[in-house]
PDB file of C-alpha atoms in Angstrom:
ATOM      1  CA  MET A   1     326.707 -76.820 -56.167  1.00  0.00           C
ATOM      2  CA  THR A   2     323.449 -75.258 -54.985  1.00  0.00           C
ATOM      3  CA  THR A   3     323.420 -71.469 -54.682  1.00  0.00           C
ATOM      4  CA  ARG A   4     321.958 -70.382 -51.340  1.00  0.00           C
ATOM      5  CA  ILE A   5     319.928 -67.170 -51.571  1.00  0.00           C
ATOM      6  CA  LEU A   6     318.523 -64.699 -49.029  1.00  0.00           C
ATOM      7  CA  ILE A   7     315.669 -62.441 -50.191  1.00  0.00           C
ATOM      8  CA  ALA A   8     315.303 -59.025 -48.523  1.00  0.00           C
ATOM      9  CA  ASP A   9     312.211 -57.030 -49.476  1.00  0.00           C
ATOM     10  CA  ASP A  10     309.526 -55.357 -47.384  1.00  0.00           C
ATOM     11  CA  GLN A  11     306.765 -56.540 -49.741  1.00  0.00           C
ATOM     12  CA  GLU A  12     305.645 -60.090 -49.033  1.00  0.00           C
ATOM     13  CA  ASP A  13     304.270 -60.646 -52.550  1.00  0.00           C
ATOM     14  CA  VAL A  14     307.674 -59.767 -54.026  1.00  0.00           C
ATOM     15  CA  ARG A  15     309.432 -62.213 -51.704  1.00  0.00           C
ATOM     16  CA  ILE A  16     306.955 -64.933 -52.642  1.00  0.00           C
ATOM     17  CA  GLY A  17     307.437 -64.270 -56.353  1.00  0.00           C
ATOM     18  CA  PHE A  18     311.236 -64.309 -56.124  1.00  0.00           C
ATOM     19  CA  ARG A  19     311.152 -67.476 -54.015  1.00  0.00           C
ATOM     20  CA  LEU A  20     308.990 -69.253 -56.606  1.00  0.00           C
ATOM     21  CA  ILE A  21     311.213 -68.145 -59.497  1.00  0.00           C
ATOM     22  CA  LEU A  22     314.516 -69.033 -57.848  1.00  0.00           C
ATOM     23  CA  GLY A  23     313.217 -72.168 -56.152  1.00  0.00           C
ATOM     24  CA  SER A  24     312.239 -73.542 -59.554  1.00  0.00           C
ATOM     25  CA  GLN A  25     315.917 -73.729 -60.516  1.00  0.00           C
ATOM     26  CA  PRO A  26     317.643 -77.030 -59.700  1.00  0.00           C
ATOM     27  CA  ASP A  27     320.844 -75.250 -58.646  1.00  0.00           C
ATOM     28  CA  MET A  28     319.259 -72.601 -56.398  1.00  0.00           C
ATOM     29  CA  THR A  29     317.542 -72.603 -53.018  1.00  0.00           C
ATOM     30  CA  VAL A  30     316.117 -69.775 -50.894  1.00  0.00           C
ATOM     31  CA  VAL A  31     317.452 -70.149 -47.346  1.00  0.00           C
ATOM     32  CA  GLY A  32     315.843 -67.098 -45.774  1.00  0.00           C
ATOM     33  CA  GLU A  33     313.713 -63.982 -46.115  1.00  0.00           C
ATOM     34  CA  ALA A  34     313.857 -60.566 -44.456  1.00  0.00           C
ATOM     35  CA  ALA A  35     311.298 -57.758 -44.452  1.00  0.00           C
ATOM     36  CA  ASP A  36     313.729 -55.000 -43.426  1.00  0.00           C
ATOM     37  CA  GLY A  37     317.365 -54.111 -43.917  1.00  0.00           C
ATOM     38  CA  ARG A  38     318.549 -54.745 -40.364  1.00  0.00           C
ATOM     39  CA  SER A  39     317.067 -58.255 -40.386  1.00  0.00           C
ATOM     40  CA  ALA A  40     318.682 -58.840 -43.782  1.00  0.00           C
ATOM     41  CA  VAL A  41     322.147 -58.036 -42.428  1.00  0.00           C
ATOM     42  CA  ASP A  42     321.637 -60.143 -39.299  1.00  0.00           C
ATOM     43  CA  LEU A  43     320.277 -63.111 -41.285  1.00  0.00           C
ATOM     44  CA  ALA A  44     323.043 -62.863 -43.869  1.00  0.00           C
ATOM     45  CA  ARG A  45     325.699 -62.999 -41.163  1.00  0.00           C
ATOM     46  CA  HIS A  46     323.950 -65.932 -39.487  1.00  0.00           C
ATOM     47  CA  LEU A  47     322.932 -67.994 -42.547  1.00  0.00           C
ATOM     48  CA  ARG A  48     325.939 -67.055 -44.719  1.00  0.00           C
ATOM     49  CA  PRO A  49     324.069 -67.256 -48.058  1.00  0.00           C
ATOM     50  CA  ASP A  50     325.931 -67.128 -51.358  1.00  0.00           C
ATOM     51  CA  VAL A  51     323.739 -64.310 -52.695  1.00  0.00           C
ATOM     52  CA  VAL A  52     321.508 -61.664 -51.105  1.00  0.00           C
ATOM     53  CA  LEU A  53     318.758 -60.000 -53.141  1.00  0.00           C
ATOM     54  CA  ALA A  54     318.188 -56.602 -51.517  1.00  0.00           C
ATOM     55  CA  ASP A  55     315.428 -54.120 -52.292  1.00  0.00           C
ATOM     56  CA  VAL A  56     316.552 -50.487 -52.161  1.00  0.00           C
ATOM     57  CA  ARG A  57     313.708 -49.042 -50.104  1.00  0.00           C
ATOM     58  CA  MET A  58     313.294 -51.043 -46.887  1.00  0.00           C
ATOM     59  CA  PRO A  59     312.628 -50.089 -43.239  1.00  0.00           C
ATOM     60  CA  LYS A  60     315.482 -49.718 -40.725  1.00  0.00           C
ATOM     61  CA  LEU A  61     318.264 -50.022 -43.347  1.00  0.00           C
ATOM     62  CA  ASP A  62     317.910 -49.494 -47.084  1.00  0.00           C
ATOM     63  CA  GLY A  63     319.359 -51.913 -49.609  1.00  0.00           C
ATOM     64  CA  LEU A  64     322.273 -49.617 -50.427  1.00  0.00           C
ATOM     65  CA  GLU A  65     323.429 -49.645 -46.800  1.00  0.00           C
ATOM     66  CA  VAL A  66     322.822 -53.404 -46.618  1.00  0.00           C
ATOM     67  CA  THR A  67     325.114 -53.741 -49.636  1.00  0.00           C
ATOM     68  CA  ARG A  68     327.831 -51.665 -47.988  1.00  0.00           C
ATOM     69  CA  LEU A  69     327.680 -53.667 -44.765  1.00  0.00           C
ATOM     70  CA  LEU A  70     327.736 -57.058 -46.477  1.00  0.00           C
ATOM     71  CA  ALA A  71     330.215 -56.338 -49.280  1.00  0.00           C
ATOM     72  CA  GLY A  72     333.186 -58.648 -48.987  1.00  0.00           C
ATOM     73  CA  GLN A  73     331.161 -61.158 -46.951  1.00  0.00           C
ATOM     74  CA  THR A  74     328.566 -62.175 -49.524  1.00  0.00           C
ATOM     75  CA  ARG A  75     327.395 -61.208 -52.996  1.00  0.00           C
ATOM     76  CA  VAL A  76     324.583 -58.643 -53.021  1.00  0.00           C
ATOM     77  CA  ILE A  77     322.283 -57.957 -55.968  1.00  0.00           C
ATOM     78  CA  VAL A  78     320.236 -54.791 -55.581  1.00  0.00           C
ATOM     79  CA  VAL A  79     316.687 -55.114 -56.925  1.00  0.00           C
ATOM     80  CA  THR A  80     314.389 -52.102 -57.130  1.00  0.00           C
ATOM     81  CA  THR A  81     311.339 -50.569 -58.755  1.00  0.00           C
ATOM     82  CA  PHE A  82     313.063 -47.189 -58.969  1.00  0.00           C
ATOM     83  CA  ASP A  83     315.207 -46.552 -62.039  1.00  0.00           C
ATOM     84  CA  LEU A  84     317.434 -43.831 -60.598  1.00  0.00           C
ATOM     85  CA  ASP A  85     321.080 -43.299 -61.575  1.00  0.00           C
ATOM     86  CA  GLU A  86     321.883 -42.295 -57.984  1.00  0.00           C
ATOM     87  CA  TYR A  87     320.835 -45.754 -56.796  1.00  0.00           C
ATOM     88  CA  VAL A  88     322.885 -47.503 -59.482  1.00  0.00           C
ATOM     89  CA  HIS A  89     326.047 -45.525 -58.765  1.00  0.00           C
ATOM     90  CA  THR A  90     325.753 -45.949 -54.986  1.00  0.00           C
ATOM     91  CA  ALA A  91     324.968 -49.667 -55.245  1.00  0.00           C
ATOM     92  CA  LEU A  92     327.989 -50.372 -57.452  1.00  0.00           C
ATOM     93  CA  ARG A  93     330.237 -48.130 -55.356  1.00  0.00           C
ATOM     94  CA  ASN A  94     329.103 -50.019 -52.241  1.00  0.00           C
ATOM     95  CA  GLY A  95     330.093 -53.341 -53.821  1.00  0.00           C
ATOM     96  CA  ALA A  96     326.889 -54.669 -55.402  1.00  0.00           C
ATOM     97  CA  CYS A  97     327.286 -57.651 -57.729  1.00  0.00           C
ATOM     98  CA  GLY A  98     324.254 -56.648 -59.784  1.00  0.00           C
ATOM     99  CA  PHE A  99     321.525 -54.055 -60.183  1.00  0.00           C
ATOM    100  CA  LEU A 100     318.107 -55.140 -61.438  1.00  0.00           C
ATOM    101  CA  LEU A 101     314.804 -53.428 -62.024  1.00  0.00           C
ATOM    102  CA  LYS A 102     311.923 -55.512 -60.733  1.00  0.00           C
ATOM    103  CA  ARG A 103     310.235 -55.294 -64.112  1.00  0.00           C
ATOM    104  CA  SER A 104     313.215 -57.005 -65.774  1.00  0.00           C
ATOM    105  CA  GLY A 105     311.525 -60.397 -65.443  1.00  0.00           C
ATOM    106  CA  PRO A 106     312.412 -63.858 -64.122  1.00  0.00           C
ATOM    107  CA  THR A 107     315.017 -64.759 -66.753  1.00  0.00           C
ATOM    108  CA  LEU A 108     317.237 -61.796 -65.899  1.00  0.00           C
ATOM    109  CA  LEU A 109     316.811 -62.438 -62.162  1.00  0.00           C
ATOM    110  CA  ILE A 110     318.114 -65.980 -62.605  1.00  0.00           C
ATOM    111  CA  GLU A 111     320.936 -64.777 -64.877  1.00  0.00           C
ATOM    112  CA  ALA A 112     321.937 -62.145 -62.325  1.00  0.00           C
ATOM    113  CA  VAL A 113     322.318 -64.753 -59.582  1.00  0.00           C
ATOM    114  CA  ARG A 114     324.407 -66.978 -61.849  1.00  0.00           C
ATOM    115  CA  ALA A 115     326.501 -64.010 -62.978  1.00  0.00           C
ATOM    116  CA  ALA A 116     327.187 -63.029 -59.361  1.00  0.00           C
ATOM    117  CA  MET A 117     328.285 -66.579 -58.588  1.00  0.00           C
ATOM    118  CA  ALA A 118     330.630 -66.433 -61.588  1.00  0.00           C
ATOM    119  CA  GLY A 119     332.182 -63.220 -60.269  1.00  0.00           C
ATOM    120  CA  ASP A 120     330.423 -61.026 -62.833  1.00  0.00           C
ATOM    121  CA  THR A 121     328.101 -58.036 -62.490  1.00  0.00           C
ATOM    122  CA  LEU A 122     324.784 -57.959 -64.320  1.00  0.00           C
ATOM    123  CA  ILE A 123     322.853 -54.711 -64.660  1.00  0.00           C
ATOM    124  CA  SER A 124     319.381 -54.373 -66.156  1.00  0.00           C
ATOM    125  CA  PRO A 125     319.756 -53.600 -69.878  1.00  0.00           C
ATOM    126  CA  GLN A 126     317.684 -50.399 -69.634  1.00  0.00           C
ATOM    127  CA  VAL A 127     320.042 -49.084 -66.962  1.00  0.00           C
ATOM    128  CA  THR A 128     323.240 -50.167 -68.739  1.00  0.00           C
ATOM    129  CA  VAL A 129     322.339 -48.478 -72.006  1.00  0.00           C
ATOM    130  CA  ARG A 130     321.490 -45.210 -70.246  1.00  0.00           C
ATOM    131  CA  LEU A 131     324.650 -45.202 -68.131  1.00  0.00           C
ATOM    132  CA  LEU A 132     326.798 -45.735 -71.205  1.00  0.00           C
ATOM    133  CA  ALA A 133     325.009 -43.184 -73.379  1.00  0.00           C
ATOM    134  CA  HIS A 134     327.645 -40.530 -72.631  1.00  0.00           C
ATOM    135  CA  LEU A 135     330.270 -42.802 -74.212  1.00  0.00           C
ATOM    136  CA  ARG A 136     328.568 -42.869 -77.615  1.00  0.00           C
ATOM    137  CA  ALA A 137     330.988 -40.382 -79.090  1.00  0.00           C
ATOM    138  CA  PRO A 138     334.062 -42.338 -80.275  1.00  0.00           C
ATOM    139  CA  ALA A 139     337.079 -41.688 -78.074  1.00  0.00           C
ATOM    140  CA  ALA A 140     340.537 -43.074 -77.570  1.00  0.00           C
ATOM    141  CA  SER A 141     340.262 -46.597 -76.234  1.00  0.00           C
ATOM    142  CA  PRO A 142     343.004 -49.162 -75.518  1.00  0.00           C
ATOM    143  CA  ALA A 143     343.389 -51.741 -78.264  1.00  0.00           C
ATOM    144  CA  PRO A 144     342.472 -55.308 -77.247  1.00  0.00           C
ATOM    145  CA  ALA A 145     345.344 -57.574 -76.182  1.00  0.00           C
ATOM    146  CA  GLU A 146     344.270 -59.808 -79.083  1.00  0.00           C
ATOM    147  CA  PRO A 147     342.085 -58.814 -82.048  1.00  0.00           C
ATOM    148  CA  LEU A 148     338.416 -59.698 -81.625  1.00  0.00           C
ATOM    149  CA  THR A 149     336.936 -62.066 -84.174  1.00  0.00           C
ATOM    150  CA  GLY A 150     333.946 -61.010 -86.256  1.00  0.00           C
ATOM    151  CA  ARG A 151     331.617 -63.001 -84.021  1.00  0.00           C
ATOM    152  CA  GLU A 152     333.152 -61.516 -80.878  1.00  0.00           C
ATOM    153  CA  LEU A 153     332.674 -57.982 -82.231  1.00  0.00           C
ATOM    154  CA  GLU A 154     329.058 -58.839 -83.011  1.00  0.00           C
ATOM    155  CA  ILE A 155     328.522 -60.070 -79.467  1.00  0.00           C
ATOM    156  CA  ALA A 156     330.318 -57.030 -77.985  1.00  0.00           C
ATOM    157  CA  ARG A 157     327.880 -54.775 -79.876  1.00  0.00           C
ATOM    158  CA  LEU A 158     324.889 -56.704 -78.543  1.00  0.00           C
ATOM    159  CA  VAL A 159     326.252 -56.574 -74.983  1.00  0.00           C
ATOM    160  CA  ALA A 160     326.655 -52.804 -75.416  1.00  0.00           C
ATOM    161  CA  HIS A 161     322.985 -52.603 -76.329  1.00  0.00           C
ATOM    162  CA  GLY A 162     322.113 -54.357 -73.080  1.00  0.00           C
ATOM    163  CA  ARG A 163     321.198 -57.782 -74.456  1.00  0.00           C
ATOM    164  CA  THR A 164     321.335 -60.761 -72.075  1.00  0.00           C
ATOM    165  CA  ASN A 165     323.063 -64.012 -73.015  1.00  0.00           C
ATOM    166  CA  ALA A 166     319.697 -65.608 -73.738  1.00  0.00           C
ATOM    167  CA  GLU A 167     318.665 -62.743 -76.018  1.00  0.00           C
ATOM    168  CA  ILE A 168     321.997 -62.838 -77.857  1.00  0.00           C
ATOM    169  CA  ALA A 169     321.663 -66.598 -78.353  1.00  0.00           C
ATOM    170  CA  THR A 170     318.192 -66.161 -79.834  1.00  0.00           C
ATOM    171  CA  GLU A 171     319.241 -63.289 -82.090  1.00  0.00           C
ATOM    172  CA  LEU A 172     322.335 -65.058 -83.436  1.00  0.00           C
ATOM    173  CA  PHE A 173     320.819 -68.580 -83.511  1.00  0.00           C
ATOM    174  CA  ILE A 174     323.526 -70.041 -81.282  1.00  0.00           C
ATOM    175  CA  GLY A 175     323.490 -71.758 -77.884  1.00  0.00           C
ATOM    176  CA  SER A 176     323.609 -69.841 -74.601  1.00  0.00           C
ATOM    177  CA  GLY A 177     326.755 -71.757 -73.673  1.00  0.00           C
ATOM    178  CA  THR A 178     328.423 -70.571 -76.874  1.00  0.00           C
ATOM    179  CA  VAL A 179     327.459 -66.973 -76.066  1.00  0.00           C
ATOM    180  CA  LYS A 180     328.908 -67.334 -72.565  1.00  0.00           C
ATOM    181  CA  THR A 181     332.188 -68.606 -74.031  1.00  0.00           C
ATOM    182  CA  HIS A 182     332.369 -65.721 -76.508  1.00  0.00           C
ATOM    183  CA  VAL A 183     331.633 -63.158 -73.769  1.00  0.00           C
ATOM    184  CA  ALA A 184     334.379 -64.661 -71.592  1.00  0.00           C
ATOM    185  CA  ASN A 185     336.830 -64.473 -74.526  1.00  0.00           C
ATOM    186  CA  VAL A 186     335.914 -60.844 -75.205  1.00  0.00           C
ATOM    187  CA  GLN A 187     336.408 -59.976 -71.509  1.00  0.00           C
ATOM    188  CA  ARG A 188     339.815 -61.640 -71.538  1.00  0.00           C
ATOM    189  CA  LYS A 189     340.957 -59.877 -74.705  1.00  0.00           C
ATOM    190  CA  LEU A 190     339.752 -56.484 -73.495  1.00  0.00           C
ATOM    191  CA  GLY A 191     340.867 -56.961 -69.904  1.00  0.00           C
ATOM    192  CA  ALA A 192     337.288 -56.134 -68.910  1.00  0.00           C
ATOM    193  CA  ALA A 193     336.052 -57.121 -65.453  1.00  0.00           C
ATOM    194  CA  ASN A 194     332.473 -57.712 -66.588  1.00  0.00           C
ATOM    195  CA  ARG A 195     329.802 -56.970 -69.211  1.00  0.00           C
ATOM    196  CA  VAL A 196     329.770 -53.291 -68.274  1.00  0.00           C
ATOM    197  CA  GLY A 197     333.455 -53.136 -69.208  1.00  0.00           C
ATOM    198  CA  ILE A 198     332.715 -54.736 -72.591  1.00  0.00           C
ATOM    199  CA  ALA A 199     329.917 -52.241 -73.226  1.00  0.00           C
ATOM    200  CA  ALA A 200     332.065 -49.273 -72.195  1.00  0.00           C
ATOM    201  CA  TRP A 201     334.804 -50.381 -74.596  1.00  0.00           C
ATOM    202  CA  ALA A 202     332.327 -50.913 -77.433  1.00  0.00           C
ATOM    203  CA  TRP A 203     330.881 -47.410 -77.067  1.00  0.00           C
ATOM    204  CA  SER A 204     334.151 -45.565 -76.437  1.00  0.00           C
ATOM    205  CA  SER A 205     336.036 -47.323 -79.246  1.00  0.00           C
ATOM    206  CA  GLY A 206     333.362 -46.552 -81.814  1.00  0.00           C
ATOM    207  CA  THR A 207     332.532 -50.235 -82.252  1.00  0.00           C
ATOM    208  CA  VAL A 208     328.949 -49.191 -81.504  1.00  0.00           C
ATOM    209  CA  THR A 209     327.885 -45.879 -82.987  1.00  0.00           C
ATOM    210  CA  GLY A 210     324.093 -45.962 -83.082  1.00  0.00           C
ATOM    211  CA  PRO A 211     320.966 -47.462 -81.564  1.00  0.00           C
TER     212      PRO A 211
END
Protein backbone atom coordinates (compact mmCIF):
# COMPACT_ATOMS: atom_id res chain seq x y z
CA MET A 1 0.00 0.00 0.00
CA THR A 2 1.09 3.58 -0.66
CA THR A 3 0.87 5.97 2.30
CA ARG A 4 -0.85 9.21 1.30
CA ILE A 5 0.59 12.27 3.06
CA LEU A 6 -0.54 15.88 3.50
CA ILE A 7 2.14 18.44 4.44
CA ALA A 8 1.05 21.51 6.44
CA ASP A 9 3.72 24.17 6.99
CA ASP A 10 3.73 27.91 6.36
CA GLN A 11 7.29 27.79 4.98
CA GLU A 12 7.43 26.79 1.33
CA ASP A 13 11.04 25.57 1.51
CA VAL A 14 10.09 23.17 4.32
CA ARG A 15 7.18 21.79 2.31
CA ILE A 16 9.45 21.31 -0.70
CA GLY A 17 12.07 19.53 1.40
CA PHE A 18 9.54 17.20 3.03
CA ARG A 19 7.93 16.46 -0.34
CA LEU A 20 11.30 15.50 -1.84
CA ILE A 21 12.20 13.28 1.12
CA LEU A 22 8.86 11.48 1.33
CA GLY A 23 8.33 11.33 -2.43
CA SER A 24 11.61 9.44 -2.76
CA GLN A 25 10.09 6.50 -0.88
CA PRO A 26 8.38 3.88 -3.06
CA ASP A 27 5.57 3.41 -0.52
CA MET A 28 4.79 7.10 0.08
CA THR A 29 3.19 9.89 -1.92
CA VAL A 30 2.41 13.52 -1.05
CA VAL A 31 -1.21 14.23 -2.02
CA GLY A 32 -1.44 17.83 -0.85
CA GLU A 33 0.14 20.83 0.82
CA ALA A 34 -1.25 23.57 3.06
CA ALA A 35 0.33 26.84 4.16
CA ASP A 36 -1.98 27.42 7.15
CA GLY A 37 -3.84 25.37 9.72
CA ARG A 38 -7.36 26.03 8.46
CA SER A 39 -6.43 24.92 4.94
CA ALA A 40 -4.76 21.84 6.43
CA VAL A 41 -7.97 20.78 8.19
CA ASP A 42 -10.11 21.45 5.12
CA LEU A 43 -7.71 19.58 2.80
CA ALA A 44 -7.39 16.67 5.20
CA ARG A 45 -11.16 16.25 5.34
CA HIS A 46 -11.40 16.49 1.55
CA LEU A 47 -8.37 14.40 0.51
CA ARG A 48 -8.52 11.94 3.44
CA PRO A 49 -4.74 11.34 3.62
CA ASP A 50 -3.29 8.57 5.77
CA VAL A 51 -0.89 10.95 7.54
CA VAL A 52 -0.76 14.71 8.08
CA LEU A 53 2.55 16.41 8.91
CA ALA A 54 1.62 19.58 10.82
CA ASP A 55 3.94 22.40 11.84
CA VAL A 56 3.14 23.87 15.26
CA ARG A 57 3.29 27.56 14.38
CA MET A 58 1.01 28.27 11.41
CA PRO A 59 -1.44 31.09 10.56
CA LYS A 60 -5.18 30.74 11.26
CA LEU A 61 -4.84 27.48 13.24
CA ASP A 62 -1.69 26.13 14.86
CA GLY A 63 -0.60 22.53 14.47
CA LEU A 64 -1.76 21.60 17.97
CA GLU A 65 -5.32 22.67 17.17
CA VAL A 66 -5.09 20.95 13.77
CA THR A 67 -4.14 17.78 15.64
CA ARG A 68 -7.11 18.09 17.98
CA LEU A 69 -9.55 18.63 15.12
CA LEU A 70 -8.24 15.76 13.01
CA ALA A 71 -7.57 13.19 15.75
CA GLY A 72 -9.64 10.09 15.13
CA GLN A 73 -9.99 10.94 11.43
CA THR A 74 -6.36 10.71 10.34
CA ARG A 75 -2.91 10.27 11.84
CA VAL A 76 -1.15 13.55 12.64
CA ILE A 77 2.59 13.94 13.20
CA VAL A 78 3.55 17.29 14.69
CA VAL A 79 6.80 18.69 13.29
CA THR A 80 8.39 21.81 14.75
CA THR A 81 11.55 23.84 15.18
CA PHE A 82 10.65 24.60 18.79
CA ASP A 83 11.74 22.07 21.40
CA LEU A 84 9.23 22.96 24.11
CA ASP A 85 7.75 20.46 26.57
CA GLU A 86 4.43 22.33 26.46
CA TYR A 87 4.14 21.58 22.74
CA VAL A 88 4.98 17.90 23.23
CA HIS A 89 2.47 17.40 26.03
CA THR A 90 -0.32 19.24 24.19
CA ALA A 91 0.36 17.44 20.90
CA LEU A 92 0.23 13.99 22.52
CA ARG A 93 -2.81 14.92 24.61
CA ASN A 94 -4.55 16.10 21.43
CA GLY A 95 -3.93 12.74 19.76
CA ALA A 96 -0.70 13.21 17.78
CA CYS A 97 0.88 10.05 16.39
CA GLY A 98 4.37 11.53 16.55
CA PHE A 99 6.37 14.59 17.54
CA LEU A 100 9.47 15.50 15.55
CA LEU A 101 11.97 18.32 15.63
CA LYS A 102 12.74 19.58 12.15
CA ARG A 103 16.44 19.09 12.77
CA SER A 104 15.90 15.36 13.35
CA GLY A 105 16.69 14.62 9.70
CA PRO A 106 15.10 12.69 6.82
CA THR A 107 15.55 9.19 8.24
CA LEU A 108 13.51 9.93 11.35
CA LEU A 109 10.84 11.70 9.29
CA ILE A 110 10.38 8.58 7.17
CA GLU A 111 10.42 6.34 10.27
CA ALA A 112 7.80 8.52 11.94
CA VAL A 113 5.40 8.13 9.01
CA ARG A 114 5.89 4.36 8.98
CA ALA A 115 5.49 4.20 12.76
CA ALA A 116 2.22 6.15 12.57
CA MET A 117 0.93 3.76 9.91
CA ALA A 118 1.84 0.85 12.19
CA GLY A 119 -0.16 2.39 15.03
CA ASP A 120 2.95 3.51 16.93
CA THR A 121 4.12 6.91 18.17
CA LEU A 122 7.61 8.15 17.37
CA ILE A 123 9.07 11.11 19.24
CA SER A 124 12.39 12.77 18.46
CA PRO A 125 15.08 11.11 20.60
CA GLN A 126 16.18 14.43 22.16
CA VAL A 127 12.62 15.03 23.34
CA THR A 128 12.04 11.47 24.58
CA VAL A 129 15.16 11.39 26.71
CA ARG A 130 14.31 14.73 28.34
CA LEU A 131 10.69 13.78 29.03
CA LEU A 132 11.78 10.55 30.70
CA ALA A 133 14.59 12.09 32.73
CA HIS A 134 12.38 12.34 35.83
CA LEU A 135 11.99 8.54 35.76
CA ARG A 136 15.72 7.88 36.15
CA ALA A 137 15.39 7.05 39.81
CA PRO A 138 14.41 3.35 40.07
CA ALA A 139 10.82 2.91 41.18
CA ALA A 140 8.28 0.15 41.47
CA SER A 141 7.40 -1.06 38.00
CA PRO A 142 5.14 -3.95 36.92
CA ALA A 143 7.06 -7.08 35.99
CA PRO A 144 6.83 -8.07 32.31
CA ALA A 145 4.21 -10.69 31.41
CA GLU A 146 7.16 -12.76 30.15
CA PRO A 147 10.84 -12.28 31.02
CA LEU A 148 12.77 -10.24 28.46
CA THR A 149 15.69 -11.96 26.78
CA GLY A 150 19.18 -10.49 27.02
CA ARG A 151 18.86 -9.04 23.52
CA GLU A 152 15.44 -7.57 24.30
CA LEU A 153 16.80 -5.88 27.44
CA GLU A 154 19.65 -4.47 25.36
CA ILE A 155 17.20 -3.07 22.84
CA ALA A 156 14.92 -1.69 25.59
CA ARG A 157 17.92 0.23 26.99
CA LEU A 158 18.72 1.68 23.57
CA VAL A 159 15.08 2.67 23.01
CA ALA A 160 15.17 4.40 26.41
CA HIS A 161 18.16 6.40 25.22
CA GLY A 162 16.14 7.56 22.22
CA ARG A 163 17.79 5.45 19.52
CA THR A 164 15.83 4.82 16.31
CA ASN A 165 15.50 1.35 14.80
CA ALA A 166 18.15 2.20 12.22
CA GLU A 167 20.58 3.39 14.90
CA ILE A 168 19.97 0.28 17.01
CA ALA A 169 20.56 -1.95 13.99
CA THR A 170 23.87 -0.23 13.28
CA GLU A 171 25.00 -0.35 16.91
CA LEU A 172 24.14 -4.03 17.38
CA PHE A 173 25.13 -5.16 13.85
CA ILE A 174 21.71 -6.62 13.11
CA GLY A 175 19.06 -5.90 10.47
CA SER A 176 16.41 -3.20 10.89
CA GLY A 177 13.73 -5.86 10.45
CA THR A 178 15.22 -7.84 13.33
CA VAL A 179 15.18 -4.72 15.52
CA LYS A 180 11.53 -4.09 14.63
CA THR A 181 10.65 -7.67 15.63
CA HIS A 182 12.49 -7.34 18.95
CA VAL A 183 10.79 -4.00 19.70
CA ALA A 184 7.38 -5.53 18.96
CA ASN A 185 8.17 -8.46 21.30
CA VAL A 186 9.28 -6.10 24.07
CA GLN A 187 6.07 -4.05 23.66
CA ARG A 188 3.98 -7.21 23.89
CA LYS A 189 5.76 -8.49 26.99
CA LEU A 190 5.56 -5.14 28.75
CA GLY A 191 2.05 -4.32 27.58
CA ALA A 192 3.48 -1.06 26.25
CA ALA A 193 1.53 0.89 23.63
CA ASN A 194 4.63 2.25 21.92
CA ARG A 195 8.35 3.07 22.24
CA VAL A 196 7.63 5.71 24.87
CA GLY A 197 6.09 2.99 27.03
CA ILE A 198 9.20 0.83 26.61
CA ALA A 199 11.43 3.75 27.58
CA ALA A 200 9.30 4.63 30.60
CA TRP A 201 9.49 1.03 31.83
CA ALA A 202 13.25 0.88 31.28
CA TRP A 203 13.86 4.03 33.33
CA SER A 204 11.34 3.34 36.10
CA SER A 205 12.38 -0.30 36.55
CA GLY A 206 16.06 0.56 36.88
CA THR A 207 16.91 -1.28 33.67
CA VAL A 208 18.54 1.99 32.60
CA THR A 209 20.36 3.86 35.33
CA GLY A 210 22.78 6.18 33.56
CA PRO A 211 23.52 8.06 30.36
